[in-house]
Amino acid sequence: MDRIFSGIQPSGEIHIGNYVGAIRNWVKLIDRYDCIYCVVDYHAITIEYDVTLMQKRILETATILVACGLTPDKCIVSVQSHIPEHTELTWIFNCVTPVGELERMTQFKEKGRRHRHNVNVGLLDYPVLQAADILIYKAGYVPVGEDQVQHVEFSREVARKFNARFGKTFPEPQVILSEAPRIMGTDGSAKMSKSLNNAIGLLDPPEMIWEKLRTAATCEHRQRRTDPGHPEHCNIFTMHQAFSKPDQISFVDQQCRTAGIGCIECKEILFRNMKEELEPIQARVRKMNGTPGYIIDILKSGAARCKTIAGEVMDEVRTKVGIKPSWL
Ligand code: TRP
């Protein structure tokens, strides 16, 4: 089976944007591919973070992945820093990567602006670590959203450069683009993000989800109940596309355009569907939190399975670059 690798940062609360845009797609792939899904903690420390919360967030993120269906019988769930080969390969890749290419990366420029006081080398090197994440397992496919396409292209470039210099070693990984519509924040204008206070958390209790939905921005052209709306400009409609059944989606689409139903009724339908999908996940998270040994065992065996693959590839890499002594 072809191998898939993808990563998720343990930075803050996982929200429905992460779920629809990434995790739910990952689940669809586990039967057809040999999948490794990784909590990328080394990436998360390239920006300011709370040290006292980090371990909790790593475990919470891993727990959510498993609760969403990424179970150990179907795929590997691991934590990046538990497999030192990721950073070891990063160093070797650093030595075939021109600094100029990293300085041109969109995310580096954006984060550089946002974290002006802390433009550290790790932030610049972020794409190289990501390339190492993928290539240490010789993964051929990387399911990500639009915002990560440039990073996957970069990892292809790294594979090409390494192969050209040291001989054919790595595949050139391809993107599997998430086809999910991009859910905006409850303000309707910015990308959903915990730090912007516009996120619906995957673990938010139903009352909280309803409160956030009830007050969430809708199509701005619909000021009064009697105004016809424009679903294509409404973030609530985008959420319907992610959570509602096809007949409900066409129902709210048509009813909104003709002012047949109001925004609150539309949100109520969405809320019921969201609740129905999220409640079983939340129940599994609660159950796993009750037996902490369960996720720890999954991560231990995940790391062991990853290490078997990563160790072999690292051995091959050390040989190819000429630093493997005959006695090791
Ligand atoms: N940079 C990715 C993100 O922020 C996370 C990530 C790290 C990743 N390593 C990866 C994604 C390798 C895919 C493959 O979403």
XYZ file of C-alpha atoms and ligand atoms in Angstrom:
343
model
C 0.000 0.000 0.000
C 1.159 3.537 -0.714
C 2.129 5.481 2.355
C 0.516 8.668 3.620
C 1.921 11.070 6.161
C 0.290 14.123 7.644
C 0.809 16.259 10.713
C -1.205 18.439 13.051
C 0.180 20.969 15.500
C -0.740 20.669 19.172
C -1.224 24.419 19.359
C -4.367 25.149 21.301
C -7.792 23.735 21.076
C -8.782 21.669 18.023
C -11.789 23.276 16.333
C -14.303 22.185 13.734
C -12.195 23.859 11.039
C -9.337 21.447 11.803
C -11.798 18.588 11.961
C -13.515 19.243 8.631
C -10.404 20.479 6.830
C -7.984 17.795 7.992
C -8.924 15.062 10.450
C -12.134 13.929 8.756
C -10.275 13.528 5.447
C -7.537 11.588 7.139
C -10.095 9.096 8.432
C -11.372 8.483 4.890
C -7.894 7.395 3.787
C -7.003 4.815 6.422
C -8.470 1.826 4.596
C -6.761 2.556 1.290
C -3.326 3.681 2.451
C -0.683 2.897 4.983
C -1.175 6.050 7.087
C 0.959 7.804 9.672
C -0.626 10.775 11.442
C 1.624 12.760 13.684
C 1.255 15.390 16.388
C 4.036 17.747 15.347
C 5.242 19.228 18.605
C 8.612 20.421 17.253
C 6.754 22.591 14.773
C 4.598 24.048 17.534
C 7.562 25.418 19.491
C 8.687 27.672 16.629
C 6.296 30.343 17.910
C 5.541 31.580 21.433
C 3.752 28.923 23.497
C 2.868 28.021 27.063
C 5.374 25.442 28.314
C 3.115 24.341 31.176
C 0.279 23.479 28.775
C 2.263 21.818 26.001
C 2.231 18.229 27.277
C -1.496 18.417 27.936
C -2.092 19.723 24.425
C 0.001 17.025 22.797
C -1.992 14.321 24.582
C -5.297 16.053 23.942
C -4.555 16.351 20.230
C -3.572 12.694 19.986
C -6.693 11.688 21.937
C -8.899 13.639 19.544
C -7.285 11.999 16.514
C -8.030 8.550 17.893
C -11.545 9.548 19.007
C -12.276 10.799 15.471
C -11.546 7.320 14.126
C -7.782 7.190 13.601
C -7.552 4.022 15.646
C -4.345 1.993 16.062
C -5.745 -1.031 14.218
C -6.083 1.110 11.065
C -3.191 3.599 11.153
C -0.301 4.929 13.181
C -0.740 7.908 15.479
C 2.515 9.277 16.829
C 4.208 12.306 18.364
C 6.989 13.836 16.283
C 9.499 14.363 19.103
C 9.243 10.696 20.139
C 11.036 9.759 16.914
C 14.362 11.653 16.882
C 14.989 10.643 13.263
C 12.673 13.486 12.174
C 15.124 16.092 13.471
C 18.159 14.082 12.465
C 17.021 14.021 8.838
C 16.182 17.735 9.104
C 19.857 18.478 9.676
C 20.902 16.594 6.582
C 18.187 18.310 4.541
C 19.391 21.663 5.905
C 22.625 21.006 4.097
C 20.946 20.729 0.674
C 18.542 23.671 1.203
C 19.359 27.223 0.077
C 18.445 29.831 2.718
C 16.876 32.003 0.021
C 14.209 29.433 -0.713
C 13.136 29.330 2.924
C 13.017 33.109 3.131
C 10.587 33.135 0.217
C 8.046 30.775 1.816
C 4.651 32.425 2.303
C 4.054 31.069 5.793
C 7.499 32.185 6.970
C 6.884 35.711 5.741
C 3.441 35.797 7.361
C 4.542 34.365 10.679
C 7.638 36.527 10.582
C 5.388 39.573 10.425
C 3.074 38.324 13.145
C 5.870 37.267 15.514
C 8.293 40.083 14.724
C 9.953 39.853 18.148
C 10.736 36.135 17.679
C 11.809 35.331 14.133
C 13.910 32.356 15.160
C 15.859 29.933 12.984
C 13.295 27.222 13.722
C 10.581 29.319 12.104
C 12.720 29.666 8.992
C 13.599 25.984 9.021
C 9.995 24.865 9.582
C 9.491 23.614 5.989
C 12.668 21.539 6.158
C 11.418 19.784 9.298
C 8.110 19.212 7.518
C 9.947 17.713 4.518
C 11.823 15.424 6.901
C 8.532 14.382 8.575
C 7.231 13.179 5.228
C 10.393 11.758 3.712
C 11.701 9.902 6.772
C 8.862 7.473 5.966
C 9.246 7.820 2.175
C 5.579 8.799 2.110
C 4.202 9.380 -1.387
C 1.040 11.266 -0.410
C 0.297 14.102 1.982
C -3.326 15.046 2.724
C -3.415 18.752 3.594
C -5.409 21.916 3.018
C -4.618 24.636 0.504
C -2.401 26.529 2.965
C 0.095 23.652 3.131
C 0.490 23.029 -0.600
C 3.590 25.197 -0.834
C 5.225 23.228 1.971
C 4.565 19.917 0.254
C 5.940 21.313 -3.014
C 8.986 22.366 -1.067
C 9.411 18.829 0.260
C 9.384 17.568 -3.341
C 12.151 20.040 -4.083
C 14.148 18.750 -1.115
C 13.709 15.157 -2.302
C 14.871 16.165 -5.793
C 17.928 17.974 -4.458
C 18.899 15.107 -2.170
C 18.395 12.520 -4.913
C 20.415 14.563 -7.405
C 23.322 14.961 -5.015
C 23.394 11.548 -3.296
C 21.487 9.176 -5.590
C 17.823 8.182 -5.839
C 16.547 7.761 -2.298
C 13.260 9.607 -1.781
C 9.952 9.707 -3.663
C 8.533 13.119 -4.558
C 5.440 13.363 -2.362
C 2.106 14.463 -3.825
C -0.598 16.535 -2.165
C -4.006 15.035 -1.540
C -5.970 18.267 -1.354
C -8.774 18.446 1.173
C -11.929 19.105 -0.829
C -13.803 20.338 2.246
C -15.089 23.900 2.092
C -13.090 26.226 4.304
C -15.031 27.144 7.406
C -14.462 30.692 8.598
C -14.639 31.842 12.206
C -17.957 32.647 13.859
C -17.247 36.295 12.974
C -17.645 35.214 9.362
C -14.577 37.090 8.176
C -11.358 35.579 9.570
C -10.040 32.025 9.423
C -11.284 29.995 12.376
C -8.687 30.167 15.116
C -8.649 29.802 18.877
C -6.537 32.911 19.289
C -9.063 35.042 17.395
C -11.831 33.861 19.706
C -14.015 32.865 16.750
C -13.660 29.088 16.934
C -16.120 26.312 17.669
C -14.086 23.781 19.617
C -14.472 20.125 18.736
C -14.884 19.475 22.454
C -17.218 22.393 23.203
C -20.342 21.200 25.044
C -23.565 21.410 22.977
C -24.900 24.476 24.862
C -21.713 26.350 24.051
C -21.838 25.318 20.412
C -25.415 26.547 20.171
C -24.534 29.858 21.800
C -21.661 30.363 19.340
C -23.833 29.401 16.364
C -26.775 31.497 17.523
C -24.643 34.633 17.609
C -22.476 33.740 14.586
C -22.307 36.036 11.557
C -24.508 35.143 8.574
C -24.853 36.557 5.085
C -24.544 40.317 5.626
C -27.169 41.113 2.981
C -29.833 39.510 5.087
C -30.660 42.166 7.668
C -34.300 41.280 8.233
C -36.147 38.000 8.366
C -37.926 38.931 5.127
C -34.731 39.682 3.160
C -33.690 36.920 0.784
C -30.219 35.616 1.668
C -27.183 34.528 -0.305
C -26.006 31.135 0.928
C -22.834 31.392 -1.151
C -21.779 34.326 1.044
C -22.798 32.743 4.320
C -20.411 30.918 6.616
C -23.352 29.088 8.211
C -24.156 27.630 4.807
C -20.522 26.532 4.456
C -20.927 24.715 7.769
C -24.125 23.092 6.448
C -22.094 21.769 3.540
C -19.726 20.203 6.033
C -22.271 18.795 8.490
C -25.720 18.449 6.877
C -27.227 15.858 4.572
C -27.598 16.681 0.841
C -31.385 17.135 1.014
C -31.041 19.464 4.010
C -28.369 21.461 2.218
C -30.597 22.039 -0.799
C -33.524 22.779 1.537
C -31.718 25.549 3.448
C -30.171 26.843 0.228
C -33.570 27.306 -1.371
C -35.319 28.494 1.814
C -32.630 31.096 2.486
C -32.772 32.512 -1.049
C -36.549 32.882 -0.836
C -36.630 34.043 2.792
C -38.655 30.921 3.514
C -36.878 30.276 6.790
C -34.965 32.663 9.003
C -31.335 32.440 10.079
C -32.222 30.980 13.462
C -34.167 28.081 11.941
C -31.301 27.498 9.539
C -28.843 27.476 12.447
C -31.038 25.067 14.407
C -30.870 22.505 11.619
C -27.102 22.925 11.458
C -26.780 22.639 15.223
C -28.655 19.333 15.348
C -26.396 17.857 12.671
C -23.223 19.141 14.253
C -24.278 17.798 17.610
C -25.084 14.411 16.138
C -21.633 14.152 14.568
C -19.602 15.571 17.459
C -21.303 13.922 20.423
C -19.924 10.400 19.798
C -16.433 11.857 19.335
C -16.738 13.806 22.576
C -17.967 10.696 24.394
C -14.927 8.725 23.187
C -12.609 11.544 24.307
C -14.209 11.526 27.779
C -13.820 7.774 27.993
C -10.169 7.904 26.935
C -9.480 10.716 29.418
C -10.805 8.395 32.102
C -8.109 5.822 31.304
C -4.956 7.866 30.524
C -2.917 4.697 30.010
C -4.858 4.008 26.832
C -3.562 6.930 24.745
C -0.076 6.571 26.214
C 0.045 2.950 25.013
C -1.138 3.980 21.555
C 1.597 6.625 21.329
C 4.267 4.250 22.613
C 3.438 1.631 20.031
C 3.034 4.343 17.369
C 6.550 5.605 18.117
C 7.938 2.063 17.994
C 6.329 1.359 14.620
C 7.558 4.696 13.256
C 11.047 4.105 14.567
C 11.377 0.837 12.698
C 10.750 2.609 9.380
C 12.584 5.828 10.242
C 15.630 3.990 11.559
C 16.053 2.082 8.305
C 15.682 5.167 6.159
C 18.109 7.088 8.350
C 20.620 4.277 7.964
C 20.305 4.442 4.207
C 20.674 8.234 4.324
C 23.793 8.098 6.484
C 25.317 5.627 4.066
C 24.419 7.741 1.027
C 25.886 10.943 2.461
C 29.046 9.126 3.477
C 28.921 9.435 7.256
C 28.034 5.868 8.208
C 31.056 4.086 9.641
C 31.438 0.387 8.875
C 31.227 -0.516 12.589
C 27.827 1.123 13.333
N 2.657 22.486 8.784
C 1.484 21.689 8.969
C 0.331 22.567 9.446
O 0.559 23.550 10.114
C 1.699 20.573 9.958
C 2.709 19.592 9.489
C 3.938 19.387 10.025
C 2.561 18.685 8.415
N 4.582 18.392 9.351
C 3.761 17.927 8.370
C 1.533 18.441 7.501
C 3.974 16.971 7.385
C 1.745 17.470 6.520
C 2.954 16.741 6.477
O -0.805 22.254 9.208
